[in-house]
CSV table of C-alpha atoms in Angstrom, one decimal:
chain,number,residue,atom,x,y,z
A,1,UNK,CA,-175.7,-82.4,0.1
A,2,UNK,CA,-173.2,-84.8,0.7
A,3,UNK,CA,-172.3,-87.5,-1.8
A,4,UNK,CA,-174.2,-90.7,-1.4
A,5,UNK,CA,-172.8,-94.2,-2.2
A,6,UNK,CA,-175.2,-96.4,-3.6
A,7,UNK,CA,-175.6,-100.2,-4.6
A,8,UNK,CA,-178.2,-101.3,-7.2
A,9,UNK,CA,-180.6,-103.7,-5.6
A,10,UNK,CA,-183.3,-103.8,-8.1
A,11,UNK,CA,-184.2,-102.7,-11.7
A,12,UNK,CA,-187.5,-103.0,-13.5
A,13,UNK,CA,-188.2,-101.8,-16.8
A,14,UNK,CA,-192.0,-101.1,-18.4
A,15,UNK,CA,-192.0,-99.7,-21.9
A,16,UNK,CA,-190.2,-96.4,-21.8
A,17,UNK,CA,-190.4,-96.3,-17.8
A,18,UNK,CA,-187.4,-97.8,-15.6
A,19,UNK,CA,-187.3,-97.8,-11.9
A,20,UNK,CA,-184.0,-98.4,-10.1
A,21,UNK,CA,-183.7,-99.0,-6.3
A,22,UNK,CA,-180.6,-98.5,-4.6
A,23,UNK,CA,-179.2,-99.1,-1.1
A,24,UNK,CA,-177.2,-96.3,0.7
A,25,UNK,CA,-174.1,-97.1,2.5
A,26,UNK,CA,-176.0,-96.4,5.7
A,27,UNK,CA,-179.0,-98.9,4.8
A,28,UNK,CA,-181.6,-96.6,3.5
A,29,UNK,CA,-183.1,-97.1,0.1
A,30,UNK,CA,-183.3,-94.8,-2.9
A,31,UNK,CA,-185.7,-95.4,-5.9
A,32,UNK,CA,-185.2,-93.4,-8.9
A,33,UNK,CA,-188.0,-93.5,-11.9
A,34,UNK,CA,-186.9,-92.5,-15.2
A,35,UNK,CA,-189.5,-92.0,-17.9
A,36,UNK,CA,-188.7,-91.1,-21.7
A,37,UNK,CA,-185.2,-90.6,-20.6
A,38,UNK,CA,-185.6,-88.2,-17.8
A,39,UNK,CA,-185.9,-88.6,-14.2
A,40,UNK,CA,-189.2,-88.0,-12.8
A,41,UNK,CA,-189.4,-89.3,-9.5
A,42,UNK,CA,-186.7,-89.8,-6.5
A,43,UNK,CA,-187.8,-91.3,-3.3
A,44,UNK,CA,-185.3,-91.6,-0.3
A,45,UNK,CA,-186.9,-94.0,2.4
A,46,UNK,CA,-185.6,-94.3,5.6
A,47,UNK,CA,-185.5,-98.0,7.1
A,48,UNK,CA,-186.0,-97.2,10.6
A,49,UNK,CA,-182.3,-97.7,11.7
A,50,UNK,CA,-181.0,-95.3,14.3
A,51,UNK,CA,-177.8,-95.1,12.7
A,52,UNK,CA,-179.1,-94.1,9.3
A,53,UNK,CA,-181.2,-91.0,10.3
A,54,UNK,CA,-179.2,-88.5,8.3
A,55,UNK,CA,-181.2,-87.3,5.1
A,56,UNK,CA,-178.1,-85.7,3.5
A,57,UNK,CA,-180.4,-82.2,3.5
A,58,UNK,CA,-179.6,-79.8,6.1
A,59,UNK,CA,-182.2,-79.6,8.8
A,60,UNK,CA,-184.1,-82.9,8.2
A,61,UNK,CA,-183.6,-85.8,10.2
A,62,UNK,CA,-185.3,-89.2,9.6
A,63,UNK,CA,-187.6,-90.1,12.8
A,64,UNK,CA,-186.8,-86.8,14.4
A,65,UNK,CA,-188.0,-84.0,12.1
A,66,UNK,CA,-191.8,-83.5,12.8
A,67,UNK,CA,-194.7,-82.4,10.6
A,68,UNK,CA,-194.9,-79.5,13.1
A,69,UNK,CA,-191.3,-78.5,12.5
A,70,UNK,CA,-192.1,-78.5,8.7
A,71,UNK,CA,-195.2,-76.2,9.2
A,72,UNK,CA,-193.0,-74.0,11.3
A,73,UNK,CA,-190.0,-73.9,8.7
A,74,UNK,CA,-192.3,-73.3,5.6
A,75,UNK,CA,-195.3,-71.3,7.3
A,76,UNK,CA,-197.6,-73.6,5.9
A,77,UNK,CA,-198.9,-77.1,5.5
A,78,UNK,CA,-198.4,-77.5,2.0
A,79,UNK,CA,-200.7,-79.5,-0.3
A,80,UNK,CA,-201.7,-83.1,-0.5
A,81,UNK,CA,-203.1,-85.3,-3.2
A,82,UNK,CA,-206.4,-86.3,-2.3
A,83,UNK,CA,-205.5,-90.2,-2.9
A,84,UNK,CA,-202.5,-89.9,-0.6
A,85,UNK,CA,-204.2,-87.9,2.3
A,86,UNK,CA,-203.5,-90.0,5.5
A,87,UNK,CA,-202.9,-93.4,4.3
A,88,UNK,CA,-203.4,-96.2,7.0
A,89,UNK,CA,-200.2,-98.2,7.6
A,90,UNK,CA,-200.4,-100.8,10.2
A,91,UNK,CA,-201.4,-99.1,13.7
A,92,UNK,CA,-200.4,-95.7,12.2
A,93,UNK,CA,-201.1,-93.1,9.4
A,94,UNK,CA,-198.9,-91.9,6.8
A,95,UNK,CA,-198.9,-88.1,5.4
A,96,UNK,CA,-197.6,-86.7,2.3
A,97,UNK,CA,-197.1,-83.1,2.5
A,98,UNK,CA,-196.1,-81.4,-1.0
A,99,UNK,CA,-194.5,-78.1,-2.0
A,100,UNK,CA,-193.6,-76.6,-5.2
A,101,UNK,CA,-190.1,-75.3,-5.4
A,102,UNK,CA,-189.9,-71.4,-5.8
A,103,UNK,CA,-187.0,-72.1,-8.6
A,104,UNK,CA,-188.7,-74.8,-10.3
A,105,UNK,CA,-191.8,-74.8,-12.7
A,106,UNK,CA,-192.5,-78.5,-12.4
A,107,UNK,CA,-190.6,-80.2,-9.3
A,108,UNK,CA,-192.5,-80.9,-6.2
A,109,UNK,CA,-190.7,-81.9,-2.9
A,110,UNK,CA,-192.8,-84.1,-0.8
A,111,UNK,CA,-192.1,-84.9,3.1
A,112,UNK,CA,-193.5,-88.3,3.9
A,113,UNK,CA,-194.3,-88.5,7.7
A,114,UNK,CA,-195.6,-91.3,9.8
A,115,UNK,CA,-197.3,-91.5,13.0
A,116,UNK,CA,-197.9,-94.6,15.5
A,117,UNK,CA,-201.2,-93.9,16.9
A,118,UNK,CA,-201.8,-94.0,20.8
A,119,UNK,CA,-204.2,-92.6,23.2
A,120,UNK,CA,-202.0,-89.5,24.0
A,121,UNK,CA,-202.1,-88.0,20.5
A,122,UNK,CA,-204.9,-85.7,19.7
A,123,UNK,CA,-205.8,-83.1,16.9
A,124,UNK,CA,-203.9,-80.6,18.7
A,125,UNK,CA,-200.6,-82.3,19.0
A,126,UNK,CA,-200.5,-84.6,16.3
A,127,UNK,CA,-198.3,-82.6,14.2
A,128,UNK,CA,-195.4,-83.2,16.8
A,129,UNK,CA,-195.9,-87.0,16.5
A,130,UNK,CA,-195.8,-87.5,12.7
A,131,UNK,CA,-192.1,-88.1,12.1
A,132,UNK,CA,-190.0,-87.7,8.8
A,133,UNK,CA,-190.1,-91.3,7.1
A,134,UNK,CA,-189.2,-90.5,3.3
A,135,UNK,CA,-188.4,-87.5,1.1
A,136,UNK,CA,-189.5,-87.5,-2.5
A,137,UNK,CA,-188.6,-85.0,-5.4
A,138,UNK,CA,-190.9,-85.7,-8.2
A,139,UNK,CA,-192.2,-84.1,-11.6
A,140,UNK,CA,-195.6,-82.7,-10.9
A,141,UNK,CA,-197.0,-84.0,-14.0
A,142,UNK,CA,-195.7,-87.7,-13.1
A,143,UNK,CA,-197.1,-87.3,-9.7
A,144,UNK,CA,-200.4,-86.2,-11.2
A,145,UNK,CA,-200.3,-89.2,-13.4
A,146,UNK,CA,-199.6,-91.8,-10.5
A,147,UNK,CA,-201.6,-90.0,-7.8
A,148,UNK,CA,-204.4,-88.2,-9.6
A,149,UNK,CA,-204.8,-84.5,-10.2
A,150,UNK,CA,-207.1,-83.8,-7.1
A,151,UNK,CA,-205.2,-81.8,-4.6
A,152,UNK,CA,-206.2,-80.0,-1.2
A,153,UNK,CA,-204.1,-76.9,-0.3
A,154,UNK,CA,-203.3,-75.3,3.0
A,155,UNK,CA,-205.1,-71.7,2.6
A,156,UNK,CA,-201.8,-70.1,3.5
A,157,UNK,CA,-199.9,-72.3,0.7
A,158,UNK,CA,-196.8,-70.8,-0.8
A,159,UNK,CA,-194.0,-72.3,-2.6
A,160,UNK,CA,-190.8,-72.8,-0.8
A,161,UNK,CA,-186.9,-72.6,-1.1
A,162,UNK,CA,-184.6,-74.9,0.7
């Protein structure tokens, strides 16, 4: 992973939880949540600029990597929290595909993909139209706290490594 240059743009504190939002050199945003002195959530958001499609993770490109690419690479669709399954956003949908990491007992990697609906999209090709929009690395206990504990797993689900 390449080194990121960050500028603090917002800082909130609520009890023992702090959320800091940074802007990257290329214009994207990273939010970091610290709870009880530990990082529990990191979200890396693409602001849909062509100049800022690099994710700093090998093989993942904002606006280009598709849900179908993720399914092929990991051999399954991961799991999703019931509360985040296909969230409506303007004229599209957002999907949250979650994966436990093989070498971790508590961290979840979430691929946030987005699709703008149009008549050419159907259930057979929709995975090719969901494009990578954000990456989240979070503690599973924290995600259970903010998104609920109910999850839906792909029948072929397995943990992943990067």
